[in-house]
Structures are given as C-alpha cells and as structure tokens.
Short mmCIF file of C-alpha atoms in Angstrom, two decimals:
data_model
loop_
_atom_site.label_atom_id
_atom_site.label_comp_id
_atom_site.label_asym_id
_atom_site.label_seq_id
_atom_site.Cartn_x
_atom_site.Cartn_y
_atom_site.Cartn_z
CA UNK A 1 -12.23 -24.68 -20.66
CA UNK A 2 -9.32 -22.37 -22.47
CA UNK A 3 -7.09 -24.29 -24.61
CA UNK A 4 -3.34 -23.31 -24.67
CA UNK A 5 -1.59 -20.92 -26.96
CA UNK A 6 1.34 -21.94 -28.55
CA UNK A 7 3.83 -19.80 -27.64
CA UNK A 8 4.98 -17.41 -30.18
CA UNK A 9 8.98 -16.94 -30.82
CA UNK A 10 10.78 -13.28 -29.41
CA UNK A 11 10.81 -12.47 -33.00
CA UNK A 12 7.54 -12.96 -33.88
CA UNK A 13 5.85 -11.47 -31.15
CA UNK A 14 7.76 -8.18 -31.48
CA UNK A 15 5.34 -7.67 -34.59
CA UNK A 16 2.19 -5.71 -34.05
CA UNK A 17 0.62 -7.93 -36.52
CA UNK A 18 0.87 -11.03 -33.55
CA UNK A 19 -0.07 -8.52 -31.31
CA UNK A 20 -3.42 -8.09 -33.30
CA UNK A 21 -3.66 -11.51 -34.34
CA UNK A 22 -3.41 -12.55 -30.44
CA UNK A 23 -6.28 -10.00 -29.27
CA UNK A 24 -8.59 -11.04 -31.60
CA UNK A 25 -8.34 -14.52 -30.88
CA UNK A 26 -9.02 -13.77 -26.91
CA UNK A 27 -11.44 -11.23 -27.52
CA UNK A 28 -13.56 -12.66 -29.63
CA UNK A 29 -15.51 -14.74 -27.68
CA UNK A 30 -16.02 -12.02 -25.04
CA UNK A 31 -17.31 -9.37 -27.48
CA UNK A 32 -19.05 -11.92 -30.06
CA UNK A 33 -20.51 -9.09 -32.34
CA UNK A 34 -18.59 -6.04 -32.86
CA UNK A 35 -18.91 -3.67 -30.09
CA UNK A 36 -19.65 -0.20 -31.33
CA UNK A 37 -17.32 1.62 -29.07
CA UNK A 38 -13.51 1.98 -28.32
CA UNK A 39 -11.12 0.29 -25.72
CA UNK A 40 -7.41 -0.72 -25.26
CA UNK A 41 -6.77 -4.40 -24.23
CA UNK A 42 -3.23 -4.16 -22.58
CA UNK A 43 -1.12 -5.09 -19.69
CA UNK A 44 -0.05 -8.62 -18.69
CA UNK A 45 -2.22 -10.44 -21.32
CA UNK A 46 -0.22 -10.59 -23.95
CA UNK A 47 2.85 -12.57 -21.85
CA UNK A 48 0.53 -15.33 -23.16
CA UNK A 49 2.47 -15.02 -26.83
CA UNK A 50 5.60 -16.13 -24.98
CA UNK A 51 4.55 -18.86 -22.14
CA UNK A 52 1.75 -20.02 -24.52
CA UNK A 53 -0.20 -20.56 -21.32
CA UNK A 54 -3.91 -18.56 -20.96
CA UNK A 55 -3.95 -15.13 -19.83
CA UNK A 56 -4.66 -14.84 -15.92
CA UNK A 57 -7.12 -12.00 -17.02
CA UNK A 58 -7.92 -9.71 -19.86
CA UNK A 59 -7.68 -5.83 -18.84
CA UNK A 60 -9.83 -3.90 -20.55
CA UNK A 61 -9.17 -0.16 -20.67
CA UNK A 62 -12.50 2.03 -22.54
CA UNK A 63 -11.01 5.11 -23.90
CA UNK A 64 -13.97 7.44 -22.36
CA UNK A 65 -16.54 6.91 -19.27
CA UNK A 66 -19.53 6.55 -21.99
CA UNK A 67 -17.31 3.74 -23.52
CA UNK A 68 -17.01 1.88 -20.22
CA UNK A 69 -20.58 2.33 -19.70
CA UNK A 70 -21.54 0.75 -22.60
CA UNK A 71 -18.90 -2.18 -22.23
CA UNK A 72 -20.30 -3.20 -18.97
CA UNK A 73 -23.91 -3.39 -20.56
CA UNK A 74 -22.29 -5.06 -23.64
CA UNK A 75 -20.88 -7.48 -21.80
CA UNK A 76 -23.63 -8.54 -19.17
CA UNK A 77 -25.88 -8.62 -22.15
CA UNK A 78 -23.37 -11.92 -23.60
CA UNK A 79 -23.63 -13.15 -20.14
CA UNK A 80 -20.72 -11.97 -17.88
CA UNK A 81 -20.84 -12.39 -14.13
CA UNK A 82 -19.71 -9.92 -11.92
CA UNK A 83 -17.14 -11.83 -9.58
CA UNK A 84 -17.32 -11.45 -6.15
CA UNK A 85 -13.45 -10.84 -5.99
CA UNK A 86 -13.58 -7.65 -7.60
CA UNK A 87 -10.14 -5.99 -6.58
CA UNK A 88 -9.63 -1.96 -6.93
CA UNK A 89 -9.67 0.24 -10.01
CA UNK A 90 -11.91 -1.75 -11.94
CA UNK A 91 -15.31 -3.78 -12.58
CA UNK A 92 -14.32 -7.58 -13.37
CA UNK A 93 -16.79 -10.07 -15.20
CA UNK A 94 -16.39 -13.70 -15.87
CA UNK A 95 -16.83 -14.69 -19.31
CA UNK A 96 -16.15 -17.06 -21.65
CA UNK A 97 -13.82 -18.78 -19.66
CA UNK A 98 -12.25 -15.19 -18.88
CA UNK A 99 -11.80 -12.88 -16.40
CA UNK A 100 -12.52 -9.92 -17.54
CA UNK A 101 -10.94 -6.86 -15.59
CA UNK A 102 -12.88 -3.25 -16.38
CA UNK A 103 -10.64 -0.29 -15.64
CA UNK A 104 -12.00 2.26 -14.25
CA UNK A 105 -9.67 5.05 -15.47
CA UNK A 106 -10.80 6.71 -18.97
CA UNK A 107 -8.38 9.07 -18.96
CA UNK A 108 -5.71 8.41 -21.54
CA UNK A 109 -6.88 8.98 -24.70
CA UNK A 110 -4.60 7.04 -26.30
CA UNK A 111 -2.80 3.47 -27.04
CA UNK A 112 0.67 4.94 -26.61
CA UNK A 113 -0.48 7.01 -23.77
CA UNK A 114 -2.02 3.99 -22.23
CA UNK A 115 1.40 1.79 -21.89
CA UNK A 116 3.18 4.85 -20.64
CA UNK A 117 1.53 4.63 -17.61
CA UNK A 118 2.45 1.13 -16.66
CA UNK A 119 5.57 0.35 -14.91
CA UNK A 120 7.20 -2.31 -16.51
CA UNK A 121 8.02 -2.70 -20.07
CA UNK A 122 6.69 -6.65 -20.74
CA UNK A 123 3.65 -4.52 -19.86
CA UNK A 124 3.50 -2.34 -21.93
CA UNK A 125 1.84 -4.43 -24.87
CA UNK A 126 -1.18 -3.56 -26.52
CA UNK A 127 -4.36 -3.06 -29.07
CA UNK A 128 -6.86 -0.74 -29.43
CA UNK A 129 -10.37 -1.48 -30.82
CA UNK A 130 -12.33 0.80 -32.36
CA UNK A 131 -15.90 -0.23 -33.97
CA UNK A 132 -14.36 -3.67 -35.88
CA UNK A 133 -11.08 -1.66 -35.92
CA UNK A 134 -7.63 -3.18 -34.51
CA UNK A 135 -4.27 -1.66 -34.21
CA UNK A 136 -1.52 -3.00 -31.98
CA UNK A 137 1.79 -1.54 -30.70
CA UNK A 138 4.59 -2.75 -28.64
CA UNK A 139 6.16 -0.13 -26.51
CA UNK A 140 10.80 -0.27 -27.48
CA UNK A 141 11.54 -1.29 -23.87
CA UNK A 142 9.38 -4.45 -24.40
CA UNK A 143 11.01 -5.80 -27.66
CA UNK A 144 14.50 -5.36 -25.43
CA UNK A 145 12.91 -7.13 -23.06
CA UNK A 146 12.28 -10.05 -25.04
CA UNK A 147 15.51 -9.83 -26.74
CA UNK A 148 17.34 -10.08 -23.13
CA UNK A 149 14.90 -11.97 -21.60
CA UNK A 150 14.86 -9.64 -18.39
CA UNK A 151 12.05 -8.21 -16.84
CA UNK A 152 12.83 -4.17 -16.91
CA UNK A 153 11.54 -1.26 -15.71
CA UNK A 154 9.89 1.49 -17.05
CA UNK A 155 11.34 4.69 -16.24
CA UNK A 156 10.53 7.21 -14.82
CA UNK A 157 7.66 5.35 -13.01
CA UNK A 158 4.50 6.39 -13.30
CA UNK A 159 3.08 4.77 -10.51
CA UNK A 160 5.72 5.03 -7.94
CA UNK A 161 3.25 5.32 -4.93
CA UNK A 162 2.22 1.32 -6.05
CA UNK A 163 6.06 0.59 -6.04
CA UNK A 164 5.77 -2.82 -3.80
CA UNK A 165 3.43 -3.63 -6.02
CA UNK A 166 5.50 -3.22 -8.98
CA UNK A 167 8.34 -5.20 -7.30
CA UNK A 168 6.47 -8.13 -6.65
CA UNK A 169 5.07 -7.94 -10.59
CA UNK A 170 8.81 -7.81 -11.59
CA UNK A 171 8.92 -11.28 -9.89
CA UNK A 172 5.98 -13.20 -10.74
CA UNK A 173 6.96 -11.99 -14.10
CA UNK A 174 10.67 -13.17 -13.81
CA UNK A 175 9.27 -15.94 -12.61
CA UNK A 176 6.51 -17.26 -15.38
CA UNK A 177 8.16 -16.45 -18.63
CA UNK A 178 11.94 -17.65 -16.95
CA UNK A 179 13.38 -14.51 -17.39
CA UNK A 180 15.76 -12.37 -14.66
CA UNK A 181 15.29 -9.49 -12.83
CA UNK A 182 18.09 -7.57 -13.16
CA UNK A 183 19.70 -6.20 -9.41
CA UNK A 184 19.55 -2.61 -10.52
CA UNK A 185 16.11 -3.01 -11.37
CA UNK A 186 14.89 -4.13 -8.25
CA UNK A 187 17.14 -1.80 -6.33
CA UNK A 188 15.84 0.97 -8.30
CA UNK A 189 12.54 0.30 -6.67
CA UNK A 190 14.14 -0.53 -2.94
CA UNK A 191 16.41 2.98 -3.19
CA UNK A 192 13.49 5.04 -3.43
CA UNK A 193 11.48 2.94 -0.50
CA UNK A 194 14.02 3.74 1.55
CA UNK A 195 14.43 7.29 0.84
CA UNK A 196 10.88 7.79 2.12
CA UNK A 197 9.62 8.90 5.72
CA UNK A 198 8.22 6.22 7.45
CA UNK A 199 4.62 7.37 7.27
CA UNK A 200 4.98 7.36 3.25
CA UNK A 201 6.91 4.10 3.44
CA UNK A 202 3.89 2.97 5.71
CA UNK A 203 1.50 3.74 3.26
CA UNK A 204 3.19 2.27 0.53
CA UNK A 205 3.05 -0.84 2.35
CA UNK A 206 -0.96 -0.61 2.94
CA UNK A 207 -1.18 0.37 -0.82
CA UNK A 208 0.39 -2.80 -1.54
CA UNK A 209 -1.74 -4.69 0.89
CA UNK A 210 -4.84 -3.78 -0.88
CA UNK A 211 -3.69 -4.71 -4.78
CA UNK A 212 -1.29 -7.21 -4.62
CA UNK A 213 -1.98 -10.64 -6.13
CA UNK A 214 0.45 -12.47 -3.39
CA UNK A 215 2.59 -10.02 -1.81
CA UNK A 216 3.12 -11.32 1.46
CA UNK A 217 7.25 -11.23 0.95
CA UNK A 218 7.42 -8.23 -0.58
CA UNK A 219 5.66 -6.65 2.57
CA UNK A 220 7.79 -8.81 4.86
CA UNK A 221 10.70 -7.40 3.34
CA UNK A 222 9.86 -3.68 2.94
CA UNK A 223 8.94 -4.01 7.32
CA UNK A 224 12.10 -4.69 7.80
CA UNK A 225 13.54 -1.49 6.49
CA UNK A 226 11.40 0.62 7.58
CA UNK A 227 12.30 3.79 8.79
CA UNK A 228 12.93 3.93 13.02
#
C-alpha cells in the first residue's frame, strides 16, 4: 500500500531540488537498480508535492524508441504487469503499488521540450534521468500557478485537437489541489470549440471520448453547442 506524502509548501516545491527529491522517492521502487538509459518523469505526478496524496500514475516519457524498449524489459524484469486498462499513447504497468504509464512518443529530445508540449502549466513539472543522473525543472507558468493558486493554461496550446480533454484536466485539477479555474481560461478553450465546423467540433468530441478519465460533462456540454 502507498503511504502519503506530506505535502510540500508553494515555496518549497517551486525548487528543482523538491522536484528531484520527490522523483526519486517514487521512482525508486519502480526502477530498484539504476536503469542504464534516459527518460523524463513529468506531467500530473508531481501535484502530489502539494495535496500530499499519491500520484494517480507515474508518466514515464524515454527520450528515444531504444530507451522505451529497454524500459519496458526493465521493468517486466522487476515484475510489472501490463494492465488490462491500457488507455492510448502509451504502455502502462503496475508496479510497486504504481501505475506506471509508458509514453509512446520519443520525440522530444529534451526536458524543457517535453513540458512545452503539455497544455497546462501545473503540468508542466518535471525530471529527467539519465544513467543514476537527476535534474529537475519547473516550467515559469507553474511557479505562478502555485503562487495564485489557479489552474492556467499553457499558451499557445500544443495539443489543441485534445482541447475537451484539456478542459476537463483544468477541472479535476481545480478541483484536487482547491485551486480556481480562471473564466478566461476555460473560455479560451470554449472560443476556439466554437469557432470550429461541426465535423472538427465532432471529432474533437470523439477525441475526447477515447482519453478522457471522466468526461462525461465536458461532452454533454460541448453537444450542446455544436454547430447546426
């Protein structure tokens, strides 16, 4: 069973030292030994520092294809199960008490270039490992975040075509660390819905269907402005 964190104060966290501190302490049971290859641990994770509750999952991002190969075999050889709920975009183990979430995308080849592509900035937290190797960094817009303590976008999006998706993330998020979601925010993301045809705001909608955690109001809302 995972223990709780204790939850880590704005200030603190905002340090890439806690950052560090934090994935070692999760990842160390998954890896056990030191894994010879390189991978960014990012994403929602590291919300942990500020609820102090466990992390839903860990996402795992290898910075090459031969990387990923060789995580998967690292990790089945400490025991992981592949879980039969295995959403899109990635391979996901359990382990350790973890779910561990594989990406399948190699293709930044960076940290920094990593967290760009997510969509919010509470997101954009992470570490890379590298052979024993750990370096952290917290992306500006997720300090202000803290500092605020409102869930904000990260512009431009990268992922606009998951935009539902990234709406109803803005609210669970809002929702577990107590924070608001500032109106612009969200109508940022409801502006540019709307200002697609309705076969793009169609497949939005199924895009949404097939990755969203819970996002059975966020669909209910976006069908009732669609396009005639």
């Amino acid at each position: 069973m995972r223990t709780a964190l204790r939850p880590t104060p704005a200030l603190e966290v905002l340090h890439e030292d806690a950052v560090v501190m934090f994935a070692q302490e999760v990842l160390g049971p998954v890896l056990n030994v030191p894994f010879p290859g390189r991978l960014f641990l990012a994403g929602g994770a590291f919300k942990s520092l500020i609820h102090g509750r466990p992390p839903h999952d860990l996402d795992l991002w290898p910075a090459t294809p031969l990387d990923r190969e060789a995580l998967c075999v690292h990790l089945r050889a400490r025991g992981a199960c592949p879980r039969d709920d295995n959403p899109p975009f990635q391979t996901s183990f359990q382990l350790a008490g973890h779910r561990v979430e594989v990406a399948y995308d190699c293709t930044p080849k960076s940290l920094e270039e990593r967290l760009s592509r997510f969509d919010l900035g509470l997101s954009a937290v992470g570490v890379e490992y590298a052979a024993g190797r750990w370096r952290g960094f917290v992306h500006p817009l997720a300090r202000e975040s803290l500092q605020s303590r409102e869930v904000l976008l990260l512009r431009p999006l990268a992922n606009w075509k998951y935009l539902l998706a990234t709406l109803e993330r803005m609210r669970r998020y809002g929702e577990e660390l107590g924070y608001s979601v500032p109106a612009p925010e969200e109508q940022c993301l409801w502006d540019l819905f709307d200002a697609q045809p309705r076969a793009s705001q169609e497949a939005l909608m199924a895009r949404h269907a097939r990755v969203a955690r819970d996002g059975g109001t966020v669909l209910a809302e976006a069908r009732a402005r669609l396009r005639p």
